[in-house]
Coordinates of C-alpha atoms in Angstrom, one line a residue:
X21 CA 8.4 -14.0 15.3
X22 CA 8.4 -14.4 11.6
X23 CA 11.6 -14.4 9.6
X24 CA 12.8 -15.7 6.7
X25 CA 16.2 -17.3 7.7
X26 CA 18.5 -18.0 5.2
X27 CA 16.6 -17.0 2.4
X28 CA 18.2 -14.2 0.2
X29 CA 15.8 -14.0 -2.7
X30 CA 11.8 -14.1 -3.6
X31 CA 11.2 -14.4 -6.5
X32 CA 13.7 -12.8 -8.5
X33 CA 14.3 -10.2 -5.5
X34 CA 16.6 -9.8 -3.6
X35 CA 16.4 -9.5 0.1
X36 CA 18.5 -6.3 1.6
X37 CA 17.3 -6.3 5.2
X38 CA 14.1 -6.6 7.4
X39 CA 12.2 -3.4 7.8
X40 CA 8.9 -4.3 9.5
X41 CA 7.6 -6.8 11.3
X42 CA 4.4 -8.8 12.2
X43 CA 3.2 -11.5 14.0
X44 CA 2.8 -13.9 11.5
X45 CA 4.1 -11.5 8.5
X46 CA 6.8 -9.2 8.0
X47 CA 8.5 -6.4 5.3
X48 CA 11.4 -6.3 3.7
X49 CA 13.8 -3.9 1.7
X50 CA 14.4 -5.9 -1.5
X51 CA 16.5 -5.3 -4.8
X52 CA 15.1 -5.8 -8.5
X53 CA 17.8 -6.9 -10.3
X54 CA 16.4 -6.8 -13.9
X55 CA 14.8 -3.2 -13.4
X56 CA 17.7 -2.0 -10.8
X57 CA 15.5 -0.6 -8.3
X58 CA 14.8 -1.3 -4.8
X59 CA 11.4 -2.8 -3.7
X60 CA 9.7 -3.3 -0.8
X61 CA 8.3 -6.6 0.0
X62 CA 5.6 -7.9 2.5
X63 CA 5.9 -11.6 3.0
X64 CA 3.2 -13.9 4.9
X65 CA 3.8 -17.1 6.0
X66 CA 0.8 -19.9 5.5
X67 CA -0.7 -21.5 8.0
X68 CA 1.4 -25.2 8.7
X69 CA -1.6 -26.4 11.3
X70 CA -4.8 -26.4 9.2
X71 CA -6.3 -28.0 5.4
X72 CA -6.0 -26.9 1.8
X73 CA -9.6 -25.1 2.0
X74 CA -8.5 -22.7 5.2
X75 CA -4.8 -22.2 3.6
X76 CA -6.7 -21.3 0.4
X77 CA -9.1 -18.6 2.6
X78 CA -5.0 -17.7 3.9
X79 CA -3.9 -17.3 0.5
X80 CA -7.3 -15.1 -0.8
X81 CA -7.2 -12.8 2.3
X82 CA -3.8 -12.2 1.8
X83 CA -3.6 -11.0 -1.7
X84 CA -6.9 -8.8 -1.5
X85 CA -4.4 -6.0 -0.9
X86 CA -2.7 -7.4 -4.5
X87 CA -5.8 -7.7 -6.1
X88 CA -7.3 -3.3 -4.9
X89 CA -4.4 -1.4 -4.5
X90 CA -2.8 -4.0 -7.9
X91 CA -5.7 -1.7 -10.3
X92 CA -4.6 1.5 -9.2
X93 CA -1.8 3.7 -10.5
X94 CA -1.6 7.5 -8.7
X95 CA 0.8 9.2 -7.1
X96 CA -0.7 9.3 -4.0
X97 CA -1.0 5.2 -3.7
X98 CA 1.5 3.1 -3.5
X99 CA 2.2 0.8 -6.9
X100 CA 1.8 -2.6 -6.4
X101 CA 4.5 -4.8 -8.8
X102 CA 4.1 -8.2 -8.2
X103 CA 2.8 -11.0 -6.0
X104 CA 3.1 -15.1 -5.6
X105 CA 3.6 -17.7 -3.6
X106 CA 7.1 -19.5 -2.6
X107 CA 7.5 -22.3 -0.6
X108 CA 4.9 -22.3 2.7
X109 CA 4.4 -17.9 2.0
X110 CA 2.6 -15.3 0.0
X111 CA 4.5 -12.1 -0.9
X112 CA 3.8 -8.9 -2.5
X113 CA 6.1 -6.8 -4.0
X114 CA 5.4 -2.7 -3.9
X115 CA 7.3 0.4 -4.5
X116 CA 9.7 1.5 -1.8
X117 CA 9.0 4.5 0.3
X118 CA 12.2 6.4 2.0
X119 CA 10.6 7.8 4.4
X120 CA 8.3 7.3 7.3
X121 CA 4.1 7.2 8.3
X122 CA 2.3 10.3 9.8
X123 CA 2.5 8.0 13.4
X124 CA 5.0 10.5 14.5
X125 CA 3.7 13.5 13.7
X126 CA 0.5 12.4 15.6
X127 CA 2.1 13.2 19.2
X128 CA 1.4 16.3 21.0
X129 CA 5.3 17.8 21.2
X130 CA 6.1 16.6 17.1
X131 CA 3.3 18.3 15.6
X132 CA 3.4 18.9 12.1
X133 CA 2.7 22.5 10.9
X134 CA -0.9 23.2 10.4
X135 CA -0.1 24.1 6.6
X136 CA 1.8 20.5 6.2
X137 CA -1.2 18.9 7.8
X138 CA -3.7 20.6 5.5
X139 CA -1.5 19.9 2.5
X140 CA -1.0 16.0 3.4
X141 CA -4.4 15.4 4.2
X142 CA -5.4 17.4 0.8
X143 CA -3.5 14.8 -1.1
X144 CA -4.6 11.6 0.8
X145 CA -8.1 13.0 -0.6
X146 CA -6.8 12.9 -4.1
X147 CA -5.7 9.3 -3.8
X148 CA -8.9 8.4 -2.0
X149 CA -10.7 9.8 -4.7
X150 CA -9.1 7.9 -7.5
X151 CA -9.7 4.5 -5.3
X152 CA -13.3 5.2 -4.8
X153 CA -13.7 5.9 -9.1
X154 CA -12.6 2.4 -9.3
X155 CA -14.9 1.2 -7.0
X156 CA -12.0 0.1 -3.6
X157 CA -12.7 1.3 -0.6
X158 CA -9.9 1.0 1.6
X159 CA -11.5 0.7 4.8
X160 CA -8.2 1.1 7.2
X161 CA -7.2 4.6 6.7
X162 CA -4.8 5.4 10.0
X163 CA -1.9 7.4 10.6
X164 CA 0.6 4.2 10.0
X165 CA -1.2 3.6 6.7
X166 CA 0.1 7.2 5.4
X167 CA 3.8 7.1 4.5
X168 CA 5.1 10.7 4.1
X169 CA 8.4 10.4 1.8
X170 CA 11.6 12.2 2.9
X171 CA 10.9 14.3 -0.4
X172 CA 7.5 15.1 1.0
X173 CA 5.4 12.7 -0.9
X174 CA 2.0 11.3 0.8
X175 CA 1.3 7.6 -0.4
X176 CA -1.8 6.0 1.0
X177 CA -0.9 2.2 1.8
X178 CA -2.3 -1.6 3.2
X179 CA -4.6 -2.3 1.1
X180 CA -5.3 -5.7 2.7
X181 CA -8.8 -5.1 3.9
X182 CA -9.9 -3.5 0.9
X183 CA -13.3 -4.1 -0.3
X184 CA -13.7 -4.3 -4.1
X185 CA -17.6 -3.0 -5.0
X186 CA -17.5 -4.2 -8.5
X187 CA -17.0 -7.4 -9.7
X188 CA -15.7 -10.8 -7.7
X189 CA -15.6 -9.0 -4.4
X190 CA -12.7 -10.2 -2.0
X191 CA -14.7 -8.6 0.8
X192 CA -13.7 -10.6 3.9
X193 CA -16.7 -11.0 6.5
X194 CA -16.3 -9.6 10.1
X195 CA -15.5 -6.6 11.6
X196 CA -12.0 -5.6 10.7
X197 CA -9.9 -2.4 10.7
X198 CA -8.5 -0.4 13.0
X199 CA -10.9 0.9 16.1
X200 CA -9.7 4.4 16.6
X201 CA -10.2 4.9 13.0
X202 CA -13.1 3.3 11.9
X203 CA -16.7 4.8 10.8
X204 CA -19.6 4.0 12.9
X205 CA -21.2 1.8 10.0
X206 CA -18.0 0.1 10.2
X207 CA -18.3 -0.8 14.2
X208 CA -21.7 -1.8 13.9
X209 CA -21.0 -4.2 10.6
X210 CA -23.4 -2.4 8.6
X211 CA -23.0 -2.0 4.4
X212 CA -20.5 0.8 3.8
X213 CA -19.5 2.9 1.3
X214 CA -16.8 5.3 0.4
X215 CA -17.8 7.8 3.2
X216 CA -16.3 5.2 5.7
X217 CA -12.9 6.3 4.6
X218 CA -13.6 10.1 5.2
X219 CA -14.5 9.8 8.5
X220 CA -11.1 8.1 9.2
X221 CA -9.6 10.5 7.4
X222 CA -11.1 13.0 9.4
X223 CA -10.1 11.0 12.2
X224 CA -6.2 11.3 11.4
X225 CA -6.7 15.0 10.8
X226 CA -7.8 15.8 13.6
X227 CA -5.4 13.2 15.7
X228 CA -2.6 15.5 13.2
X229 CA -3.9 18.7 14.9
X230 CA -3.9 18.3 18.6
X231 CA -2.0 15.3 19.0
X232 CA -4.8 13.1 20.6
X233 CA -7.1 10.8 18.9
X234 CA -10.8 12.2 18.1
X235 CA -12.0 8.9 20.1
X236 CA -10.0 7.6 22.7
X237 CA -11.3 4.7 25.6
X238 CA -9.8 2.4 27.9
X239 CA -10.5 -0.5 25.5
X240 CA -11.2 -1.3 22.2
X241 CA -14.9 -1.6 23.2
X242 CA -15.0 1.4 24.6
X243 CA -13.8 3.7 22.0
X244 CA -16.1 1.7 19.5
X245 CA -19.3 2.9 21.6
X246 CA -18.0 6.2 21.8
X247 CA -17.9 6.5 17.6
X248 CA -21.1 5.2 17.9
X249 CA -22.7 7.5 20.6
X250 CA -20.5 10.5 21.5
X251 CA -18.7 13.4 19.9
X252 CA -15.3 14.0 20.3
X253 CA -14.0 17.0 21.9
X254 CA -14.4 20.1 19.6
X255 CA -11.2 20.9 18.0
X256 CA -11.9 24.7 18.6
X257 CA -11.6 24.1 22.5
X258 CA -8.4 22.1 22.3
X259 CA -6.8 24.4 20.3
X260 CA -8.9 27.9 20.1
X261 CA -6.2 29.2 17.6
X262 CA -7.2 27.3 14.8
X263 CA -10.0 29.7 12.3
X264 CA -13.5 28.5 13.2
X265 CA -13.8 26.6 9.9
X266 CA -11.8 23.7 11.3
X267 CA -14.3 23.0 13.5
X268 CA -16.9 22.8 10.5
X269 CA -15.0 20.5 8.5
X270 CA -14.2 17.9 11.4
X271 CA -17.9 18.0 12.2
X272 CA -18.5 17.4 8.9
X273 CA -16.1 14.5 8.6
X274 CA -17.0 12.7 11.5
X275 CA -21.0 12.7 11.2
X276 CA -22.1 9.8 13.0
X277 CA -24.6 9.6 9.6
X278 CA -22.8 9.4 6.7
X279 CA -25.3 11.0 4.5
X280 CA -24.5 14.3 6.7
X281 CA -20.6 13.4 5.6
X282 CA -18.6 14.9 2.7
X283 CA -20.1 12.8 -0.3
X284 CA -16.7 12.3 -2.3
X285 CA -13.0 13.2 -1.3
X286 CA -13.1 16.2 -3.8
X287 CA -15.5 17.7 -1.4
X288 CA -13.5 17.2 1.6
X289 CA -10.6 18.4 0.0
X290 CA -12.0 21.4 -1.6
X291 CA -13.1 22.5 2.2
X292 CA -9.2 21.6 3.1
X293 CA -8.2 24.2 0.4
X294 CA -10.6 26.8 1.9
X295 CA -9.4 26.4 5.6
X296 CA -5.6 26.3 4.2
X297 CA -6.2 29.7 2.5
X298 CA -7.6 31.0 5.2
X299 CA -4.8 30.5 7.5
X300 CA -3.2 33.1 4.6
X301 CA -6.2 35.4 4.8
X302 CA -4.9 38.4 6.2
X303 CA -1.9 39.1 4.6
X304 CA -3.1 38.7 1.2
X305 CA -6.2 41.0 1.2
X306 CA -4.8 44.0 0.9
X307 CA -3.5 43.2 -2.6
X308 CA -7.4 41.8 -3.4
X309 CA -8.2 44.8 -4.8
X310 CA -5.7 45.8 -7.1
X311 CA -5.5 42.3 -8.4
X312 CA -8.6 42.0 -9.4
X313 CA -8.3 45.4 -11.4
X314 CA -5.3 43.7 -12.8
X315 CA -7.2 40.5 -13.8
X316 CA -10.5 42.2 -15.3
X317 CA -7.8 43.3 -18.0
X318 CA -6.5 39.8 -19.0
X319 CA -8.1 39.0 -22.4
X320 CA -9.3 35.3 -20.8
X321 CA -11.1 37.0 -18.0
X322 CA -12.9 39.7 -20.0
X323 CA -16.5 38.0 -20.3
X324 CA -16.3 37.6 -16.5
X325 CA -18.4 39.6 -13.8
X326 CA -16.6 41.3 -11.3
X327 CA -18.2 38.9 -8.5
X328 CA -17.0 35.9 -10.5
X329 CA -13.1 36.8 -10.3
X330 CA -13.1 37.4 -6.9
X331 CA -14.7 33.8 -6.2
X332 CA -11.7 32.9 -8.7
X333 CA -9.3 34.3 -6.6
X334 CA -10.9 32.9 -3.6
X335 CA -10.3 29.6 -5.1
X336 CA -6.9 29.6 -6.6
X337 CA -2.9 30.3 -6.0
X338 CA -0.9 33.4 -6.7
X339 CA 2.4 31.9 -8.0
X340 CA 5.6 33.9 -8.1
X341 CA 8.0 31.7 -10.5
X342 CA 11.9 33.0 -11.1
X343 CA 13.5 32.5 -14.9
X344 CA 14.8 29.7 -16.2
X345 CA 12.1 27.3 -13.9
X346 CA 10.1 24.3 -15.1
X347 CA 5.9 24.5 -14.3
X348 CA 5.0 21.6 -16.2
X349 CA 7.2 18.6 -17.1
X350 CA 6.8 16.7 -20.3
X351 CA 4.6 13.1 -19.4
X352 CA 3.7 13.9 -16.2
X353 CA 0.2 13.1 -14.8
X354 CA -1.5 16.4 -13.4
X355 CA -4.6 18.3 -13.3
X356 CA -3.6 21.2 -12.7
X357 CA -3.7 24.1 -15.2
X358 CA -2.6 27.7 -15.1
X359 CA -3.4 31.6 -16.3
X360 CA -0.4 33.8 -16.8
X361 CA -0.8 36.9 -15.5
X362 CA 2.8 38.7 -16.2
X363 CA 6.2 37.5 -17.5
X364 CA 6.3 34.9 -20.8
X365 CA 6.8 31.1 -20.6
X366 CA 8.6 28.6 -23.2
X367 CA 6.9 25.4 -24.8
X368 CA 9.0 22.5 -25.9
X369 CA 8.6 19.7 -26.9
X370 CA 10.8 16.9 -26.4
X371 CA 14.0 19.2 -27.3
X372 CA 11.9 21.9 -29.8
X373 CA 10.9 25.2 -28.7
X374 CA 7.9 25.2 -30.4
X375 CA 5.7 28.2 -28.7
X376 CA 6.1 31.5 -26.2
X377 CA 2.8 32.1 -24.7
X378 CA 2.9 36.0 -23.0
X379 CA 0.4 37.7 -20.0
X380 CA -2.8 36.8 -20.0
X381 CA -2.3 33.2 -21.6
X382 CA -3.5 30.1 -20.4
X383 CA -1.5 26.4 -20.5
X384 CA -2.1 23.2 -18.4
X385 CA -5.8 23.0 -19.7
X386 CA -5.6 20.5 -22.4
X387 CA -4.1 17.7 -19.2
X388 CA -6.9 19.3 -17.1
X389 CA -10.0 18.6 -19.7
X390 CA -8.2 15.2 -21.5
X391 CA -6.9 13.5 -18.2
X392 CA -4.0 12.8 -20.3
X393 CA -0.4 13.3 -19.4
X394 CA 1.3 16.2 -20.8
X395 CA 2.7 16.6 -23.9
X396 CA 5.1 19.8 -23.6
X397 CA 7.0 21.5 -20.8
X398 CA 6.5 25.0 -20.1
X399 CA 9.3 27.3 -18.6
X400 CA 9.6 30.5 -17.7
X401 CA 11.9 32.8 -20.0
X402 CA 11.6 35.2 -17.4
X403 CA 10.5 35.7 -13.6
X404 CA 6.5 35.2 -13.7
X405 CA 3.0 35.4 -12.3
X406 CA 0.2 32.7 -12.3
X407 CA -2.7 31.5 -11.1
X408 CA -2.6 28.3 -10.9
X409 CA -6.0 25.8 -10.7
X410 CA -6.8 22.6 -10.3
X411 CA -10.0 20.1 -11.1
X412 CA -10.9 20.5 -7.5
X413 CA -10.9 24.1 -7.4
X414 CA -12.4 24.7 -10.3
X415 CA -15.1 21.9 -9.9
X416 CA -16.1 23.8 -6.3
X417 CA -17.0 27.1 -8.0
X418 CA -20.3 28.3 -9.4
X419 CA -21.6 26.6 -12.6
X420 CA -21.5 30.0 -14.4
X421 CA -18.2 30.2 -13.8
X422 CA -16.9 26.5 -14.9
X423 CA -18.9 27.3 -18.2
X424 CA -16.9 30.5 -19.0
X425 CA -13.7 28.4 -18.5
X426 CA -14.5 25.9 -20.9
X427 CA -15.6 28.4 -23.0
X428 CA -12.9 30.2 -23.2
X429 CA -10.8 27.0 -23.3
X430 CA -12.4 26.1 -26.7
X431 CA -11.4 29.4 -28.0
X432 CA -7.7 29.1 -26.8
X433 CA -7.6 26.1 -28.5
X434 CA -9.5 27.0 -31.4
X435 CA -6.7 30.4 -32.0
X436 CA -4.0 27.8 -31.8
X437 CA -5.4 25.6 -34.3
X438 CA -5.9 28.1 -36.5
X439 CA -2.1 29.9 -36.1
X440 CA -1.2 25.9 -36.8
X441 CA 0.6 25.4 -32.9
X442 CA -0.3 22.5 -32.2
X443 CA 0.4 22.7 -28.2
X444 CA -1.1 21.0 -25.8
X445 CA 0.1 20.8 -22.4

């Protein structure tokens, strides 16, 4: 067993206690003293029977995970800090989950809600999707690779079989990952691309649904020829509850050819957002109607066809916000951008009210078209409606559609400009 003895610091961290461990590697809860914040650290100890040039092939395996998940910085990944080497180990220092991986919630009696699953998988998708745009495919996406925070945050982690597409690749020959999980491209050793991950991912939502795994076998080898060769039990038969577009999205996900998979994880999650709503079907179409009447008035919607808001509202949240709540915070990273279609909101900046926006308003959109962070908070001076979007949404609807919003975007910003408010949230 691998342990570090009487050390009590790496680095400049200190060690707080074991929390994982490996055969020849394990995690630990350590302390930042110069930034006051705890870390966690994943130590591996080199190799004391071989030469310099396999230590060194040690020592480059081991920080692949440093050098892929080290570029990327989104809330759904978790942030590599720092790595070295001390003494006769590698370490990595990453930010410090409190909470636990999906392995849990993967067993038939702890279930997670079919909502929660939807919603956790939806977000892996976003972080998935900002790996694959710079060009690392992660290639070992499993249950115990998903850390769900106590505060309900979803961090994808292990990056240490990574493959880097660009560049000095770090790729490391053979067939690694996890069997359950991997693509059939991946048991076969053949070139893959970012659809590997999505069929895991479909592979640990579907393991998240019914509490089995999409391909199990007496041995490794057996459940490899079965990715390879067979289908796994339709979802729809194991639990016949579930709306009948579950069953398209797992076939979907787990297409033995990947050019019949979801092309990007915006596409997969965009299907996510479909099945989610329409676990909320029923009880929300009998307000359709009226709705929409309400909407056609809004001054943003007025050069849109009746057929176009209803695909809007097929694609987007109702939110129902009380006073005196924050929508959007001041620096923070989102994409998401919103209409409002009662009540009035408040935009500061910093500690400066500098704008009320009323009914029929938009905010949010300047972070959705820039990619920027946002550079005012909005909150509500009084209990209020939205509709809230995001990139994925909108970039699933019809192209007519995505043109009217950036038109009418231009004009929103254009009217402030003019009026001299220089908001842009």
């Amino acid at each position: 067993m691998f342990d570090l003895q009487n050390i009590k610091t790496i680095g400049r961290y200190q060690i707080l206690k074991k929390i994982g461990q490996g055969s020849v590697g394990a995690v630990y809860l350590g302390k930042d003293p110069y930034i006051e914040r705890q870390v966690a650290i994943k130590v591996y100890r080199l190799p004391n029977d071989t030469g310099p040039e396999e230590i060194e092939a040690y020592k480059k395996s081991f920080f692949v995970e440093a050098q892929s998940a080290g570029r990327l910085m989104h809330p759904n990944i978790v942030t590599i800090y720092d790595a070295d080497q001390q003494q006769d180990f590698c370490y990595i220092t990453m930010e410090y989950i409190d909470g636990s991986t999906l392995e849990k919630f993967c067993k038939p009696d702890n279930l997670l809600p079919i909502e929660r699953v939807l919603k956790i998988i939806f977000n892996v998708c976003k972080g998935l999707e900002y790996a694959h745009q710079n060009e690392v495919i992660h290639r070992d996406i499993k249950p115990s690779n998903i850390i769900l925070s106590l505060s309900g945050q979803v961090k994808i982690t292990d990056f240490s079989i990574a493959y880097i597409k660009r560049g000095h690749s770090t790729l490391v020959k053979g067939l690694f990952g996890s069997p359950s999980y991997m693509s059939p491209e991946q048991v076969k050793e053949e070139f893959i691309t970012e659809r590997n991950d999505l069929f895991s991912l479909g592979s640990v939502l579907y393991e998240l649904l019914v509490g089995k795994k999409a391909f199990e076998g007496e041995n490794e080898y057996s459940i490899m020829f079965k990715i390879v060769n067979d289908d796994p039990p339709p979802i729809l038969e194991l639990k016949p509850e579930l709306p009948k577009t579950f069953g398209d999205i797992l076939s979907k996900a787990l297409a033995k050819n990947p050019s019949q998979r979801y092309q990007c994880s915006m596409d997969f999650a965009y299907d996510l957002r479909l099945a989610l709503r329409s676990l909320k079907e029923a009880p929300k179409e009998t307000h359709d109607s009226e709705l929409l009447s309400y909407i056609q008035d809004l001054p943003f919607f007025n050069n849109f066809a009746e057929s176009q808001i209803n695909e809007i509202l097929s694609a987007s949240n109702l939110v129902k916000v009380e006073k005196d709540k924050t929508i959007i915070q001041e620096g923070e990273i989102d994409d998401s951008f919103y209409i409002l279609i009662s009540g009035q909101v408040l935009v500061q900046t910093g500690t400066e009210e500098v704008a009320v926006l009323e009914k029929g308003q938009c905010f949010g959109e300047m972070a959705y078209l820039t990619g920027e962070a946002r550079s005012a908070t909005i909150i509500t001076k009084e209990e209020c409606i939205f509709l809230k979007f995001s990139s994925t949404l909108l970039n699933g609807l019809s192209e007519a559609i995505q043109l009217l919003f950036f038109k009418n975007f231009t004009q929103t910003i254009i009217k402030r400009l003019s009026k001299g408010t220089t908001t842009k949230t």
